[in-house]
C-alpha cells in the first residue's frame, strides 16, 4: 500500500473525473490521500470528498501562504471555526511561507504561520509546511515554537542534506518527497540517498509537479509508485520496502 500525503484532489482540475482519478490510484495501491486545504474557497469541495471517501480521503485545514492577503485574519477566523466544528481534520495545512511569487504580505504570512502553528499545538495535529525560497525563515519560526506537541512535514522537500538534518533535529518532523525526484538533473535523488528512511514520506502535490514521464501534464496520485521507484533506486531498496516504510511513517504521523 502507498499513501499520498499531499494531494489537492478538490482542485478544479479534477472536477470532471475525480472518481476515476481516485479509483485508478486505489487500483495501483495508493489507498490513502491526505488533502491539504488552500483557503476558505476550497473547504467545501475538500469536505465533500472526505464525506464521499471516508476510508481514503483525509482532510486537513489551513491557509496556504499564497492565499495570505490583507484579509488573512478574516480567512483564519473562518478556518478556525471549521477546525473547531464536529468534523475531523487530520492536519493543519497547508501553511508556511512563499517568497517566490509575491513579497507584499511577507509579514502577514509569518503571522498566519505562527497562529496556525498554535492551532496545531492545541489540537496535536501535524503541520504541513510549504516553503518556497523561504526555508530559513520557516525553520526559524518552527524552531521557536517547537515542543513535544508539534509534529509535521516539510512538504515538497528539495533542499540539501544539511537542511534535512535541521528538519530532523525538530524531532517529530518528516520530509515529503514528490515528483521532483524524477526530474532529470534535479539532484534530489542524490539527497534522498542520504536521508534516513524513517523520516521520508511520499507525496504528489497533484495536480502540480507531475513526475517524469508525465512532466508538464496534470499530476495524479496514481503516479506515487513512480516516485517510490525513484526513492527505492536512490536508497537501494525494493519498491515494497519503500511502500511499507513510507506508509508506516505516514500512519505514525497522522495517527
Ligand atoms: Ni500543495
mmCIF file of C-alpha atoms and ligand atoms in Angstrom:
data_model
loop_
_atom_site.group_PDB
_atom_site.id
_atom_site.type_symbol
_atom_site.label_atom_id
_atom_site.label_comp_id
_atom_site.label_asym_id
_atom_site.label_seq_id
_atom_site.Cartn_x
_atom_site.Cartn_y
_atom_site.Cartn_z
ATOM 1 C CA UNK A 1 0.000 0.000 0.000
ATOM 2 C CA UNK A 2 1.077 3.555 -0.744
ATOM 3 C CA UNK A 3 -0.056 6.799 0.864
ATOM 4 C CA UNK A 4 -0.170 10.125 -0.930
ATOM 5 C CA UNK A 5 0.440 12.552 1.939
ATOM 6 C CA UNK A 6 -0.254 15.659 -0.153
ATOM 7 C CA UNK A 7 -2.816 15.880 -2.931
ATOM 8 C CA UNK A 8 -5.253 18.611 -3.884
ATOM 9 C CA UNK A 9 -7.997 16.320 -5.180
ATOM 10 C CA UNK A 10 -10.514 19.102 -4.565
ATOM 11 C CA UNK A 11 -8.827 21.215 -7.244
ATOM 12 C CA UNK A 12 -10.872 22.354 -10.254
ATOM 13 C CA UNK A 13 -8.524 20.305 -12.409
ATOM 14 C CA UNK A 14 -10.179 17.155 -11.025
ATOM 15 C CA UNK A 15 -13.736 18.417 -11.180
ATOM 16 C CA UNK A 16 -14.718 16.339 -14.204
ATOM 17 C CA UNK A 17 -13.244 12.978 -13.264
ATOM 18 C CA UNK A 18 -12.287 12.861 -9.594
ATOM 19 C CA UNK A 19 -13.998 9.487 -9.047
ATOM 20 C CA UNK A 20 -11.988 7.910 -11.855
ATOM 21 C CA UNK A 21 -8.795 9.530 -10.582
ATOM 22 C CA UNK A 22 -9.347 8.120 -7.094
ATOM 23 C CA UNK A 23 -10.313 4.667 -8.339
ATOM 24 C CA UNK A 24 -7.324 4.492 -10.656
ATOM 25 C CA UNK A 25 -4.960 5.425 -7.822
ATOM 26 C CA UNK A 26 -6.531 2.854 -5.497
ATOM 27 C CA UNK A 27 -6.165 0.187 -8.187
ATOM 28 C CA UNK A 28 -2.412 0.887 -8.210
ATOM 29 C CA UNK A 29 -2.236 0.520 -4.432
ATOM 30 C CA UNK A 30 -2.397 4.207 -3.477
ATOM 31 C CA UNK A 31 -5.132 3.938 -0.895
ATOM 32 C CA UNK A 32 -4.963 6.958 1.356
ATOM 33 C CA UNK A 33 -4.998 10.600 0.288
ATOM 34 C CA UNK A 34 -4.248 13.464 2.637
ATOM 35 C CA UNK A 35 -5.836 16.669 1.390
ATOM 36 C CA UNK A 36 -4.132 19.949 2.370
ATOM 37 C CA UNK A 37 -6.570 22.838 2.237
ATOM 38 C CA UNK A 38 -5.718 26.075 0.408
ATOM 39 C CA UNK A 39 -8.130 28.760 1.652
ATOM 40 C CA UNK A 40 -11.813 29.264 2.530
ATOM 41 C CA UNK A 41 -12.857 28.604 -1.080
ATOM 42 C CA UNK A 42 -11.518 25.038 -1.134
ATOM 43 C CA UNK A 43 -13.049 23.788 2.131
ATOM 44 C CA UNK A 44 -16.445 22.783 0.769
ATOM 45 C CA UNK A 45 -15.128 20.626 -2.058
ATOM 46 C CA UNK A 46 -12.497 19.075 0.224
ATOM 47 C CA UNK A 47 -15.132 18.168 2.811
ATOM 48 C CA UNK A 48 -17.348 16.754 0.081
ATOM 49 C CA UNK A 49 -14.566 14.357 -0.926
ATOM 50 C CA UNK A 50 -13.875 13.432 2.692
ATOM 51 C CA UNK A 51 -17.546 12.515 3.110
ATOM 52 C CA UNK A 52 -17.673 10.637 -0.186
ATOM 53 C CA UNK A 53 -14.490 8.647 0.527
ATOM 54 C CA UNK A 54 -14.246 8.373 4.326
ATOM 55 C CA UNK A 55 -11.763 5.464 4.129
ATOM 56 C CA UNK A 56 -9.497 7.141 1.599
ATOM 57 C CA UNK A 57 -9.686 10.937 1.762
ATOM 58 C CA UNK A 58 -8.411 12.698 4.872
ATOM 59 C CA UNK A 59 -8.975 16.457 5.018
ATOM 60 C CA UNK A 60 -6.639 18.956 6.637
ATOM 61 C CA UNK A 61 -7.332 22.588 7.402
ATOM 62 C CA UNK A 62 -5.185 25.667 6.959
ATOM 63 C CA UNK A 63 -4.436 28.789 4.940
ATOM 64 C CA UNK A 64 -1.830 28.447 2.194
ATOM 65 C CA UNK A 65 0.819 31.218 2.258
ATOM 66 C CA UNK A 66 -0.025 32.222 -1.330
ATOM 67 C CA UNK A 67 -3.581 32.901 -0.129
ATOM 68 C CA UNK A 68 -2.433 35.213 2.664
ATOM 69 C CA UNK A 69 -3.621 38.713 1.661
ATOM 70 C CA UNK A 70 -4.875 41.788 3.502
ATOM 71 C CA UNK A 71 -7.947 39.800 4.659
ATOM 72 C CA UNK A 72 -5.961 36.927 6.171
ATOM 73 C CA UNK A 73 -7.332 37.403 9.667
ATOM 74 C CA UNK A 74 -10.859 37.006 8.350
ATOM 75 C CA UNK A 75 -9.800 33.878 6.444
ATOM 76 C CA UNK A 76 -8.179 32.448 9.547
ATOM 77 C CA UNK A 77 -11.284 33.107 11.602
ATOM 78 C CA UNK A 78 -13.439 31.093 9.181
ATOM 79 C CA UNK A 79 -10.909 28.250 9.004
ATOM 80 C CA UNK A 80 -10.574 28.133 12.796
ATOM 81 C CA UNK A 81 -14.341 27.775 13.069
ATOM 82 C CA UNK A 82 -14.107 24.849 10.679
ATOM 83 C CA UNK A 83 -11.328 23.307 12.769
ATOM 84 C CA UNK A 84 -13.473 23.663 15.899
ATOM 85 C CA UNK A 85 -16.511 22.078 14.212
ATOM 86 C CA UNK A 86 -17.679 18.463 14.525
ATOM 87 C CA UNK A 87 -15.633 17.440 11.521
ATOM 88 C CA UNK A 88 -12.370 15.568 11.976
ATOM 89 C CA UNK A 89 -9.274 17.056 10.395
ATOM 90 C CA UNK A 90 -6.004 15.193 10.174
ATOM 91 C CA UNK A 91 -3.542 18.040 9.944
ATOM 92 C CA UNK A 92 -3.042 21.797 9.838
ATOM 93 C CA UNK A 93 -2.119 22.718 6.287
ATOM 94 C CA UNK A 94 -1.016 23.730 4.110
ATOM 95 C CA UNK A 95 0.735 26.569 5.864
ATOM 96 C CA UNK A 96 4.127 28.220 5.542
ATOM 97 C CA UNK A 97 5.989 30.930 3.693
ATOM 98 C CA UNK A 98 6.261 31.547 -0.036
ATOM 99 C CA UNK A 99 8.680 34.250 -1.152
ATOM 100 C CA UNK A 100 8.697 33.215 -4.798
ATOM 101 C CA UNK A 101 5.592 34.904 -6.178
ATOM 102 C CA UNK A 102 4.964 37.917 -4.021
ATOM 103 C CA UNK A 103 6.638 39.539 -1.030
ATOM 104 C CA UNK A 104 3.845 42.051 -0.381
ATOM 105 C CA UNK A 105 2.409 40.063 2.502
ATOM 106 C CA UNK A 106 5.602 38.612 3.907
ATOM 107 C CA UNK A 107 4.875 39.800 7.462
ATOM 108 C CA UNK A 108 1.279 38.608 7.258
ATOM 109 C CA UNK A 109 2.490 35.223 6.011
ATOM 110 C CA UNK A 110 4.689 34.927 9.092
ATOM 111 C CA UNK A 111 1.840 35.964 11.362
ATOM 112 C CA UNK A 112 -0.562 33.465 9.771
ATOM 113 C CA UNK A 113 2.040 30.719 10.095
ATOM 114 C CA UNK A 114 2.542 31.395 13.798
ATOM 115 C CA UNK A 115 -1.191 31.465 14.512
ATOM 116 C CA UNK A 116 -1.710 28.160 12.721
ATOM 117 C CA UNK A 117 1.217 26.505 14.477
ATOM 118 C CA UNK A 118 -0.577 27.373 17.707
ATOM 119 C CA UNK A 119 -3.710 25.637 16.411
ATOM 120 C CA UNK A 120 -1.598 22.558 15.702
ATOM 121 C CA UNK A 121 -0.156 22.545 19.188
ATOM 122 C CA UNK A 122 -3.581 22.869 20.771
ATOM 123 C CA UNK A 123 -5.025 20.043 18.688
ATOM 124 C CA UNK A 124 -1.795 17.996 18.495
ATOM 125 C CA UNK A 125 -2.262 17.756 14.733
ATOM 126 C CA UNK A 126 0.746 17.681 12.384
ATOM 127 C CA UNK A 127 1.527 20.769 10.314
ATOM 128 C CA UNK A 128 2.013 20.586 6.562
ATOM 129 C CA UNK A 129 4.665 23.150 5.680
ATOM 130 C CA UNK A 130 5.035 24.824 2.322
ATOM 131 C CA UNK A 131 8.351 26.640 1.861
ATOM 132 C CA UNK A 132 9.464 28.336 -1.310
ATOM 133 C CA UNK A 133 12.635 30.418 -1.203
ATOM 134 C CA UNK A 134 11.832 30.689 2.490
ATOM 135 C CA UNK A 135 13.341 27.640 4.162
ATOM 136 C CA UNK A 136 15.434 29.538 6.723
ATOM 137 C CA UNK A 137 12.613 31.805 7.890
ATOM 138 C CA UNK A 138 10.166 28.911 8.086
ATOM 139 C CA UNK A 139 12.598 26.784 10.030
ATOM 140 C CA UNK A 140 13.332 29.640 12.423
ATOM 141 C CA UNK A 141 9.632 30.107 13.222
ATOM 142 C CA UNK A 142 9.061 26.374 13.685
ATOM 143 C CA UNK A 143 12.162 26.075 15.877
ATOM 144 C CA UNK A 144 10.996 28.951 18.073
ATOM 145 C CA UNK A 145 7.572 27.349 18.623
ATOM 146 C CA UNK A 146 8.582 23.692 18.626
ATOM 147 C CA UNK A 147 7.653 21.452 21.538
ATOM 148 C CA UNK A 148 6.537 17.869 22.181
ATOM 149 C CA UNK A 149 3.040 18.652 20.838
ATOM 150 C CA UNK A 150 4.315 19.782 17.459
ATOM 151 C CA UNK A 151 4.939 17.490 14.508
ATOM 152 C CA UNK A 152 4.777 17.836 10.775
ATOM 153 C CA UNK A 153 6.046 17.620 7.241
ATOM 154 C CA UNK A 154 8.284 19.863 5.182
ATOM 155 C CA UNK A 155 6.281 19.173 2.068
ATOM 156 C CA UNK A 156 7.835 19.019 -1.418
ATOM 157 C CA UNK A 157 11.294 18.923 0.095
ATOM 158 C CA UNK A 158 14.014 19.863 -2.393
ATOM 159 C CA UNK A 159 16.718 21.116 -0.027
ATOM 160 C CA UNK A 160 20.166 19.914 0.950
ATOM 161 C CA UNK A 161 21.151 17.143 3.349
ATOM 162 C CA UNK A 162 22.102 19.859 5.861
ATOM 163 C CA UNK A 163 18.623 21.349 5.626
ATOM 164 C CA UNK A 164 17.053 17.913 6.006
ATOM 165 C CA UNK A 165 19.098 17.336 9.128
ATOM 166 C CA UNK A 166 17.815 20.600 10.586
ATOM 167 C CA UNK A 167 14.275 19.352 9.925
ATOM 168 C CA UNK A 168 15.029 16.079 11.712
ATOM 169 C CA UNK A 169 16.519 17.916 14.696
ATOM 170 C CA UNK A 170 12.989 19.202 15.323
ATOM 171 C CA UNK A 171 12.310 15.574 16.398
ATOM 172 C CA UNK A 172 8.786 14.926 15.088
ATOM 173 C CA UNK A 173 9.272 16.214 11.567
ATOM 174 C CA UNK A 174 9.446 14.482 8.206
ATOM 175 C CA UNK A 175 10.247 15.446 4.631
ATOM 176 C CA UNK A 176 7.729 14.877 1.842
ATOM 177 C CA UNK A 177 9.324 13.672 -1.391
ATOM 178 C CA UNK A 178 7.437 14.206 -4.646
ATOM 179 C CA UNK A 179 7.814 14.179 -8.396
ATOM 180 C CA UNK A 180 10.868 16.454 -8.421
ATOM 181 C CA UNK A 181 12.995 13.382 -7.563
ATOM 182 C CA UNK A 182 12.204 12.000 -11.024
ATOM 183 C CA UNK A 183 13.275 15.172 -12.838
ATOM 184 C CA UNK A 184 16.487 14.856 -14.752
ATOM 185 C CA UNK A 185 19.228 16.989 -13.143
ATOM 186 C CA UNK A 186 17.144 17.838 -10.051
ATOM 187 C CA UNK A 187 19.812 16.106 -7.957
ATOM 188 C CA UNK A 188 17.141 15.253 -5.399
ATOM 189 C CA UNK A 189 17.816 11.523 -5.801
ATOM 190 C CA UNK A 190 21.361 12.051 -4.504
ATOM 191 C CA UNK A 191 19.988 13.907 -1.466
ATOM 192 C CA UNK A 192 17.311 11.293 -0.776
ATOM 193 C CA UNK A 193 20.005 8.591 -0.940
ATOM 194 C CA UNK A 194 21.429 10.087 2.265
ATOM 195 C CA UNK A 195 18.199 10.528 4.230
ATOM 196 C CA UNK A 196 17.036 8.192 6.999
ATOM 197 C CA UNK A 197 14.052 6.300 5.575
ATOM 198 C CA UNK A 198 12.091 6.585 8.814
ATOM 199 C CA UNK A 199 11.786 10.323 8.070
ATOM 200 C CA UNK A 200 10.653 10.122 4.453
ATOM 201 C CA UNK A 201 7.074 10.420 3.174
ATOM 202 C CA UNK A 202 5.712 10.182 -0.370
ATOM 203 C CA UNK A 203 3.507 12.829 -1.951
ATOM 204 C CA UNK A 204 2.394 14.036 -5.357
ATOM 205 C CA UNK A 205 1.192 17.614 -4.680
ATOM 206 C CA UNK A 206 -1.203 16.841 -7.531
ATOM 207 C CA UNK A 207 -2.406 18.398 -9.772
ATOM 208 C CA UNK A 208 1.038 20.068 -9.770
ATOM 209 C CA UNK A 209 4.551 18.687 -10.354
ATOM 210 C CA UNK A 210 3.841 15.506 -12.271
ATOM 211 C CA UNK A 211 6.794 13.088 -12.276
ATOM 212 C CA UNK A 212 8.681 12.017 -15.380
ATOM 213 C CA UNK A 213 7.388 10.795 -17.912
ATOM 214 C CA UNK A 214 4.217 12.797 -17.226
ATOM 215 C CA UNK A 215 6.035 16.065 -16.545
ATOM 216 C CA UNK A 216 4.011 19.117 -17.611
ATOM 217 C CA UNK A 217 0.755 17.170 -17.541
ATOM 218 C CA UNK A 218 -1.786 17.029 -14.735
ATOM 219 C CA UNK A 219 -0.345 15.140 -11.800
ATOM 220 C CA UNK A 220 -2.327 12.391 -10.087
ATOM 221 C CA UNK A 221 -1.928 10.212 -7.001
ATOM 222 C CA UNK A 222 -1.713 7.291 -9.430
ATOM 223 C CA UNK A 223 1.908 8.287 -10.007
ATOM 224 C CA UNK A 224 3.040 7.697 -6.418
ATOM 225 C CA UNK A 225 4.620 4.352 -7.473
ATOM 226 C CA UNK A 226 6.831 6.232 -9.995
ATOM 227 C CA UNK A 227 8.080 8.487 -7.194
ATOM 228 C CA UNK A 228 8.503 5.496 -4.867
ATOM 229 C CA UNK A 229 10.522 3.656 -7.526
ATOM 230 C CA UNK A 230 12.964 6.549 -7.717
ATOM 231 C CA UNK A 231 13.270 6.660 -3.921
ATOM 232 C CA UNK A 232 13.870 2.891 -3.949
ATOM 233 C CA UNK A 233 16.601 3.287 -6.560
ATOM 234 C CA UNK A 234 18.275 6.099 -4.594
ATOM 235 C CA UNK A 235 18.168 4.145 -1.339
ATOM 236 C CA UNK A 236 18.964 0.783 -2.936
ATOM 237 C CA UNK A 237 15.793 -0.721 -1.503
ATOM 238 C CA UNK A 238 12.938 -2.685 -3.048
ATOM 239 C CA UNK A 239 9.767 -0.886 -4.048
ATOM 240 C CA UNK A 240 7.924 -2.967 -1.430
ATOM 241 C CA UNK A 241 10.264 -1.756 1.311
ATOM 242 C CA UNK A 242 9.731 1.867 0.316
ATOM 243 C CA UNK A 243 5.948 1.371 0.243
ATOM 244 C CA UNK A 244 5.986 -0.269 3.651
ATOM 245 C CA UNK A 245 8.317 2.205 5.369
ATOM 246 C CA UNK A 246 6.755 5.380 3.993
ATOM 247 C CA UNK A 247 3.238 4.140 4.770
ATOM 248 C CA UNK A 248 4.237 3.269 8.323
ATOM 249 C CA UNK A 249 5.787 6.727 8.685
ATOM 250 C CA UNK A 250 2.615 8.413 7.450
ATOM 251 C CA UNK A 251 0.368 6.391 9.732
ATOM 252 C CA UNK A 252 2.620 7.132 12.682
ATOM 253 C CA UNK A 253 2.494 10.867 11.982
ATOM 254 C CA UNK A 254 -1.214 11.135 11.183
ATOM 255 C CA UNK A 255 -2.325 8.607 13.792
HETATM 256 NI NI1 LIG B 1 0.242 21.682 -2.006
#
